[in-house]
Amino acid sequence: MAVTLEEMKNYLRIDQDEDDSLIENLISGSEKLCKDILREDDPDEDSIFRTAVLYAVAYLYEHREEANHTELMRTLRDLLSTGRKAVF
């Protein structure tokens, strides 16, 4: 896991435990999404990958009701473009 629950809660500035399962699910989904964009099953958990995961989780958490997935994907592709493989 590129980002732990505690790291993510610190990034989001969340102290309570009410949303822990939601945040864990968002971390898991965001990591998969970033791996798909990179076209890698096991990417290096470098700063760019971690930054993209942190961004995706924060975006999805903050915009739970009205997330613009096209905007999110565009931003993640831009962040991860340097590490993206041509094919799987």
Short mmCIF file of N, CA, C and O in Angstrom, two decimals:
data_model
loop_
_atom_site.label_atom_id
_atom_site.label_comp_id
_atom_site.label_asym_id
_atom_site.label_seq_id
_atom_site.Cartn_x
_atom_site.Cartn_y
_atom_site.Cartn_z
N MET A 1 0.84 -1.17 0.00
CA MET A 1 0.00 0.00 0.00
C MET A 1 0.90 1.24 0.00
O MET A 1 1.76 1.40 0.84
N ALA A 2 0.68 2.11 -0.96
CA ALA A 2 1.51 3.30 -1.11
C ALA A 2 1.24 4.32 -0.02
O ALA A 2 2.12 5.07 0.39
N VAL A 3 0.00 4.37 0.46
CA VAL A 3 -0.41 5.34 1.47
C VAL A 3 -1.17 4.61 2.57
O VAL A 3 -2.09 3.85 2.29
N THR A 4 -0.77 4.83 3.80
CA THR A 4 -1.48 4.20 4.91
C THR A 4 -2.69 5.05 5.32
O THR A 4 -2.78 6.23 4.96
N LEU A 5 -3.57 4.44 6.07
CA LEU A 5 -4.74 5.15 6.57
C LEU A 5 -4.32 6.35 7.40
O LEU A 5 -4.87 7.45 7.25
N GLU A 6 -3.34 6.18 8.27
CA GLU A 6 -2.90 7.28 9.13
C GLU A 6 -2.29 8.42 8.31
O GLU A 6 -2.53 9.60 8.61
N GLU A 7 -1.50 8.09 7.29
CA GLU A 7 -0.94 9.13 6.42
C GLU A 7 -2.05 9.91 5.72
O GLU A 7 -2.00 11.13 5.60
N MET A 8 -3.05 9.16 5.25
CA MET A 8 -4.14 9.80 4.52
C MET A 8 -4.97 10.68 5.44
O MET A 8 -5.34 11.79 5.07
N LYS A 9 -5.25 10.21 6.64
CA LYS A 9 -6.01 11.01 7.59
C LYS A 9 -5.23 12.27 7.97
O LYS A 9 -5.82 13.34 8.11
N ASN A 10 -3.94 12.16 8.10
CA ASN A 10 -3.10 13.33 8.38
C ASN A 10 -3.15 14.31 7.21
O ASN A 10 -3.29 15.51 7.40
N TYR A 11 -3.07 13.80 5.98
CA TYR A 11 -3.13 14.63 4.78
C TYR A 11 -4.47 15.36 4.69
O TYR A 11 -4.54 16.52 4.32
N LEU A 12 -5.54 14.65 5.04
CA LEU A 12 -6.89 15.22 5.01
C LEU A 12 -7.21 16.05 6.26
O LEU A 12 -8.26 16.69 6.31
N ARG A 13 -6.34 15.98 7.24
CA ARG A 13 -6.54 16.66 8.53
C ARG A 13 -7.82 16.19 9.22
O ARG A 13 -8.67 16.97 9.62
N ILE A 14 -7.92 14.87 9.32
CA ILE A 14 -9.07 14.24 9.96
C ILE A 14 -8.61 13.57 11.24
O ILE A 14 -7.66 12.79 11.23
N ASP A 15 -9.29 13.85 12.33
CA ASP A 15 -8.95 13.27 13.63
C ASP A 15 -9.87 12.12 14.03
O ASP A 15 -9.44 11.21 14.73
N GLN A 16 -11.12 12.18 13.64
CA GLN A 16 -12.07 11.16 14.06
C GLN A 16 -11.91 9.87 13.24
O GLN A 16 -11.28 9.87 12.19
N ASP A 17 -12.51 8.79 13.73
CA ASP A 17 -12.40 7.48 13.09
C ASP A 17 -13.65 7.09 12.31
O ASP A 17 -13.71 6.00 11.77
N GLU A 18 -14.62 7.96 12.24
CA GLU A 18 -15.91 7.63 11.62
C GLU A 18 -15.78 7.21 10.15
O GLU A 18 -16.52 6.34 9.70
N ASP A 19 -14.90 7.83 9.42
CA ASP A 19 -14.78 7.58 7.98
C ASP A 19 -13.62 6.66 7.61
O ASP A 19 -13.24 6.59 6.44
N ASP A 20 -13.07 5.94 8.58
CA ASP A 20 -11.91 5.11 8.31
C ASP A 20 -12.15 4.09 7.19
O ASP A 20 -11.31 3.93 6.30
N SER A 21 -13.28 3.41 7.22
CA SER A 21 -13.52 2.39 6.18
C SER A 21 -13.71 3.05 4.82
O SER A 21 -13.24 2.52 3.80
N LEU A 22 -14.35 4.19 4.78
CA LEU A 22 -14.50 4.93 3.52
C LEU A 22 -13.13 5.34 2.98
O LEU A 22 -12.82 5.13 1.80
N ILE A 23 -12.29 5.88 3.84
CA ILE A 23 -10.96 6.32 3.42
C ILE A 23 -10.12 5.13 2.95
O ILE A 23 -9.43 5.22 1.93
N GLU A 24 -10.20 4.00 3.64
CA GLU A 24 -9.46 2.80 3.21
C GLU A 24 -9.93 2.35 1.83
O GLU A 24 -9.11 1.97 0.99
N ASN A 25 -11.24 2.38 1.60
CA ASN A 25 -11.76 2.02 0.28
C ASN A 25 -11.29 3.00 -0.79
O ASN A 25 -10.97 2.60 -1.91
N LEU A 26 -11.28 4.28 -0.46
CA LEU A 26 -10.80 5.28 -1.42
C LEU A 26 -9.32 5.11 -1.72
O LEU A 26 -8.89 5.29 -2.86
N ILE A 27 -8.53 4.76 -0.71
CA ILE A 27 -7.10 4.50 -0.93
C ILE A 27 -6.94 3.33 -1.89
O ILE A 27 -6.18 3.41 -2.87
N SER A 28 -7.64 2.24 -1.62
CA SER A 28 -7.54 1.05 -2.46
C SER A 28 -7.96 1.36 -3.90
O SER A 28 -7.25 1.00 -4.86
N GLY A 29 -9.09 2.03 -4.06
CA GLY A 29 -9.56 2.37 -5.40
C GLY A 29 -8.65 3.34 -6.12
O GLY A 29 -8.40 3.21 -7.32
N SER A 30 -8.11 4.31 -5.39
CA SER A 30 -7.22 5.29 -5.99
C SER A 30 -5.90 4.66 -6.41
O SER A 30 -5.35 5.01 -7.46
N GLU A 31 -5.39 3.74 -5.61
CA GLU A 31 -4.16 3.04 -6.00
C GLU A 31 -4.39 2.24 -7.28
O GLU A 31 -3.56 2.25 -8.18
N LYS A 32 -5.52 1.54 -7.37
CA LYS A 32 -5.83 0.77 -8.57
C LYS A 32 -5.96 1.70 -9.78
O LYS A 32 -5.44 1.42 -10.85
N LEU A 33 -6.64 2.80 -9.59
CA LEU A 33 -6.82 3.78 -10.67
C LEU A 33 -5.48 4.31 -11.15
O LEU A 33 -5.22 4.36 -12.36
N CYS A 34 -4.60 4.65 -10.23
CA CYS A 34 -3.27 5.15 -10.60
C CYS A 34 -2.43 4.08 -11.27
O CYS A 34 -1.70 4.36 -12.23
N LYS A 35 -2.54 2.84 -10.81
CA LYS A 35 -1.83 1.74 -11.47
C LYS A 35 -2.34 1.53 -12.89
O LYS A 35 -1.55 1.27 -13.81
N ASP A 36 -3.64 1.64 -13.08
CA ASP A 36 -4.21 1.51 -14.42
C ASP A 36 -3.72 2.62 -15.34
O ASP A 36 -3.42 2.37 -16.51
N ILE A 37 -3.64 3.83 -14.83
CA ILE A 37 -3.15 4.93 -15.64
C ILE A 37 -1.68 4.72 -16.00
O ILE A 37 -1.27 4.96 -17.13
N LEU A 38 -0.90 4.25 -15.04
CA LEU A 38 0.52 3.97 -15.29
C LEU A 38 0.73 2.74 -16.17
O LEU A 38 1.79 2.56 -16.73
N ARG A 39 -0.32 1.90 -16.23
CA ARG A 39 -0.24 0.62 -16.94
C ARG A 39 0.81 -0.30 -16.32
O ARG A 39 1.59 -0.95 -17.00
N GLU A 40 0.81 -0.31 -14.99
CA GLU A 40 1.73 -1.16 -14.22
C GLU A 40 0.96 -1.82 -13.09
O GLU A 40 0.15 -1.18 -12.43
N ASP A 41 1.27 -3.10 -12.86
CA ASP A 41 0.65 -3.81 -11.75
C ASP A 41 1.36 -3.54 -10.43
O ASP A 41 0.75 -3.59 -9.37
N ASP A 42 2.65 -3.27 -10.50
CA ASP A 42 3.44 -3.07 -9.29
C ASP A 42 4.38 -1.87 -9.47
O ASP A 42 5.58 -2.05 -9.60
N PRO A 43 3.84 -0.66 -9.48
CA PRO A 43 4.70 0.51 -9.70
C PRO A 43 5.56 0.80 -8.49
O PRO A 43 5.24 0.41 -7.36
N ASP A 44 6.67 1.49 -8.74
CA ASP A 44 7.47 1.98 -7.63
C ASP A 44 6.62 2.97 -6.86
O ASP A 44 5.96 3.81 -7.45
N GLU A 45 6.65 2.84 -5.57
CA GLU A 45 5.85 3.75 -4.75
C GLU A 45 6.64 5.02 -4.50
O GLU A 45 6.90 5.42 -3.37
N ASP A 46 7.05 5.65 -5.61
CA ASP A 46 7.83 6.87 -5.53
C ASP A 46 6.94 8.06 -5.21
O ASP A 46 5.74 7.94 -5.03
N SER A 47 7.53 9.21 -5.16
CA SER A 47 6.78 10.39 -4.74
C SER A 47 5.67 10.76 -5.71
O SER A 47 4.61 11.23 -5.29
N ILE A 48 5.86 10.54 -7.02
CA ILE A 48 4.82 10.88 -7.99
C ILE A 48 3.61 9.97 -7.82
O ILE A 48 2.47 10.44 -7.82
N PHE A 49 3.84 8.68 -7.67
CA PHE A 49 2.74 7.73 -7.47
C PHE A 49 2.00 8.06 -6.17
O PHE A 49 0.78 8.13 -6.14
N ARG A 50 2.75 8.27 -5.10
CA ARG A 50 2.14 8.59 -3.80
C ARG A 50 1.36 9.90 -3.88
O ARG A 50 0.26 10.00 -3.34
N THR A 51 1.92 10.89 -4.55
CA THR A 51 1.24 12.17 -4.70
C THR A 51 -0.07 12.01 -5.45
O THR A 51 -1.10 12.59 -5.07
N ALA A 52 -0.06 11.20 -6.50
CA ALA A 52 -1.27 10.96 -7.28
C ALA A 52 -2.33 10.25 -6.44
O ALA A 52 -3.51 10.60 -6.50
N VAL A 53 -1.92 9.28 -5.65
CA VAL A 53 -2.86 8.56 -4.78
C VAL A 53 -3.43 9.51 -3.73
O VAL A 53 -4.64 9.55 -3.50
N LEU A 54 -2.57 10.30 -3.10
CA LEU A 54 -3.04 11.27 -2.10
C LEU A 54 -4.03 12.24 -2.73
O LEU A 54 -5.08 12.53 -2.15
N TYR A 55 -3.72 12.72 -3.92
CA TYR A 55 -4.61 13.66 -4.60
C TYR A 55 -5.96 13.00 -4.91
O TYR A 55 -7.01 13.59 -4.67
N ALA A 56 -5.92 11.79 -5.45
CA ALA A 56 -7.15 11.11 -5.84
C ALA A 56 -8.04 10.86 -4.63
O ALA A 56 -9.25 11.10 -4.68
N VAL A 57 -7.46 10.37 -3.55
CA VAL A 57 -8.26 10.11 -2.34
C VAL A 57 -8.84 11.42 -1.81
O VAL A 57 -10.04 11.48 -1.49
N ALA A 58 -8.02 12.45 -1.73
CA ALA A 58 -8.51 13.73 -1.22
C ALA A 58 -9.63 14.28 -2.10
O ALA A 58 -10.65 14.75 -1.59
N TYR A 59 -9.45 14.19 -3.40
CA TYR A 59 -10.48 14.69 -4.32
C TYR A 59 -11.79 13.92 -4.14
O TYR A 59 -12.85 14.52 -4.01
N LEU A 60 -11.69 12.60 -4.13
CA LEU A 60 -12.89 11.78 -3.99
C LEU A 60 -13.55 11.95 -2.63
O LEU A 60 -14.77 11.93 -2.51
N TYR A 61 -12.75 12.12 -1.59
CA TYR A 61 -13.30 12.31 -0.25
C TYR A 61 -14.01 13.67 -0.15
O TYR A 61 -15.12 13.76 0.36
N GLU A 62 -13.37 14.69 -0.65
CA GLU A 62 -13.94 16.05 -0.55
C GLU A 62 -15.12 16.27 -1.49
O GLU A 62 -15.96 17.11 -1.23
N HIS A 63 -15.17 15.53 -2.58
CA HIS A 63 -16.24 15.70 -3.57
C HIS A 63 -17.13 14.46 -3.66
O HIS A 63 -17.54 14.06 -4.75
N ARG A 64 -17.43 13.87 -2.53
CA ARG A 64 -18.21 12.63 -2.51
C ARG A 64 -19.53 12.75 -3.25
O ARG A 64 -19.96 11.81 -3.90
N GLU A 65 -20.15 13.87 -3.14
CA GLU A 65 -21.48 14.04 -3.72
C GLU A 65 -21.46 14.45 -5.19
O GLU A 65 -22.39 14.13 -5.92
N GLU A 66 -20.42 15.16 -5.61
CA GLU A 66 -20.44 15.71 -6.96
C GLU A 66 -19.08 15.59 -7.66
O GLU A 66 -18.65 16.51 -8.35
N ALA A 67 -18.41 14.48 -7.51
CA ALA A 67 -17.08 14.31 -8.12
C ALA A 67 -17.17 14.35 -9.64
O ALA A 67 -18.05 13.75 -10.25
N ASN A 68 -16.25 15.08 -10.24
CA ASN A 68 -16.13 15.15 -11.69
C ASN A 68 -15.01 14.19 -12.08
O ASN A 68 -13.83 14.54 -12.03
N HIS A 69 -15.38 12.98 -12.47
CA HIS A 69 -14.39 11.93 -12.73
C HIS A 69 -13.54 12.23 -13.96
O HIS A 69 -12.38 11.82 -14.03
N THR A 70 -14.08 12.96 -14.91
CA THR A 70 -13.30 13.35 -16.08
C THR A 70 -12.16 14.28 -15.66
O THR A 70 -11.01 14.10 -16.08
N GLU A 71 -12.48 15.23 -14.81
CA GLU A 71 -11.46 16.15 -14.29
C GLU A 71 -10.41 15.41 -13.48
O GLU A 71 -9.21 15.65 -13.62
N LEU A 72 -10.85 14.49 -12.63
CA LEU A 72 -9.93 13.70 -11.82
C LEU A 72 -9.00 12.90 -12.70
O LEU A 72 -7.78 12.90 -12.50
N MET A 73 -9.55 12.20 -13.69
CA MET A 73 -8.72 11.38 -14.59
C MET A 73 -7.71 12.24 -15.35
O MET A 73 -6.55 11.84 -15.52
N ARG A 74 -8.13 13.38 -15.81
CA ARG A 74 -7.23 14.28 -16.55
C ARG A 74 -6.06 14.70 -15.67
O ARG A 74 -4.90 14.68 -16.10
N THR A 75 -6.35 15.07 -14.44
CA THR A 75 -5.30 15.49 -13.52
C THR A 75 -4.35 14.33 -13.20
O THR A 75 -3.13 14.51 -13.20
N LEU A 76 -4.90 13.15 -12.94
CA LEU A 76 -4.06 11.99 -12.64
C LEU A 76 -3.18 11.61 -13.83
O LEU A 76 -2.01 11.28 -13.66
N ARG A 77 -3.74 11.67 -15.03
CA ARG A 77 -2.92 11.38 -16.22
C ARG A 77 -1.78 12.38 -16.36
O ARG A 77 -0.66 12.01 -16.71
N ASP A 78 -2.06 13.64 -16.08
CA ASP A 78 -1.01 14.65 -16.13
C ASP A 78 0.07 14.38 -15.09
O ASP A 78 1.26 14.47 -15.38
N LEU A 79 -0.35 14.05 -13.87
CA LEU A 79 0.62 13.77 -12.80
C LEU A 79 1.48 12.55 -13.11
O LEU A 79 2.67 12.53 -12.83
N LEU A 80 0.87 11.53 -13.69
CA LEU A 80 1.55 10.26 -13.88
C LEU A 80 2.12 10.06 -15.28
O LEU A 80 2.67 9.01 -15.58
N SER A 81 2.00 11.04 -16.15
CA SER A 81 2.37 10.86 -17.56
C SER A 81 3.83 10.48 -17.75
O SER A 81 4.14 9.71 -18.68
N THR A 82 4.72 10.95 -16.93
CA THR A 82 6.14 10.63 -17.12
C THR A 82 6.46 9.17 -16.85
O THR A 82 7.42 8.64 -17.40
N GLY A 83 5.66 8.51 -16.03
CA GLY A 83 5.92 7.12 -15.71
C GLY A 83 5.04 6.13 -16.44
O GLY A 83 5.14 4.92 -16.25
N ARG A 84 4.17 6.64 -17.31
CA ARG A 84 3.20 5.77 -17.99
C ARG A 84 3.87 4.93 -19.05
O ARG A 84 4.60 5.42 -19.89
N LYS A 85 3.59 3.63 -19.02
CA LYS A 85 4.13 2.71 -20.02
C LYS A 85 3.26 2.75 -21.26
O LYS A 85 2.06 3.03 -21.20
N ALA A 86 3.87 2.44 -22.40
CA ALA A 86 3.14 2.45 -23.67
C ALA A 86 2.08 1.36 -23.70
O ALA A 86 1.01 1.54 -24.26
N VAL A 87 2.38 0.20 -23.13
CA VAL A 87 1.44 -0.93 -23.07
C VAL A 87 1.65 -1.67 -21.76
O VAL A 87 2.66 -1.52 -21.10
N PHE A 88 0.67 -2.53 -21.42
CA PHE A 88 0.83 -3.37 -20.22
C PHE A 88 1.88 -4.40 -20.43
O PHE A 88 2.12 -4.91 -21.46
#
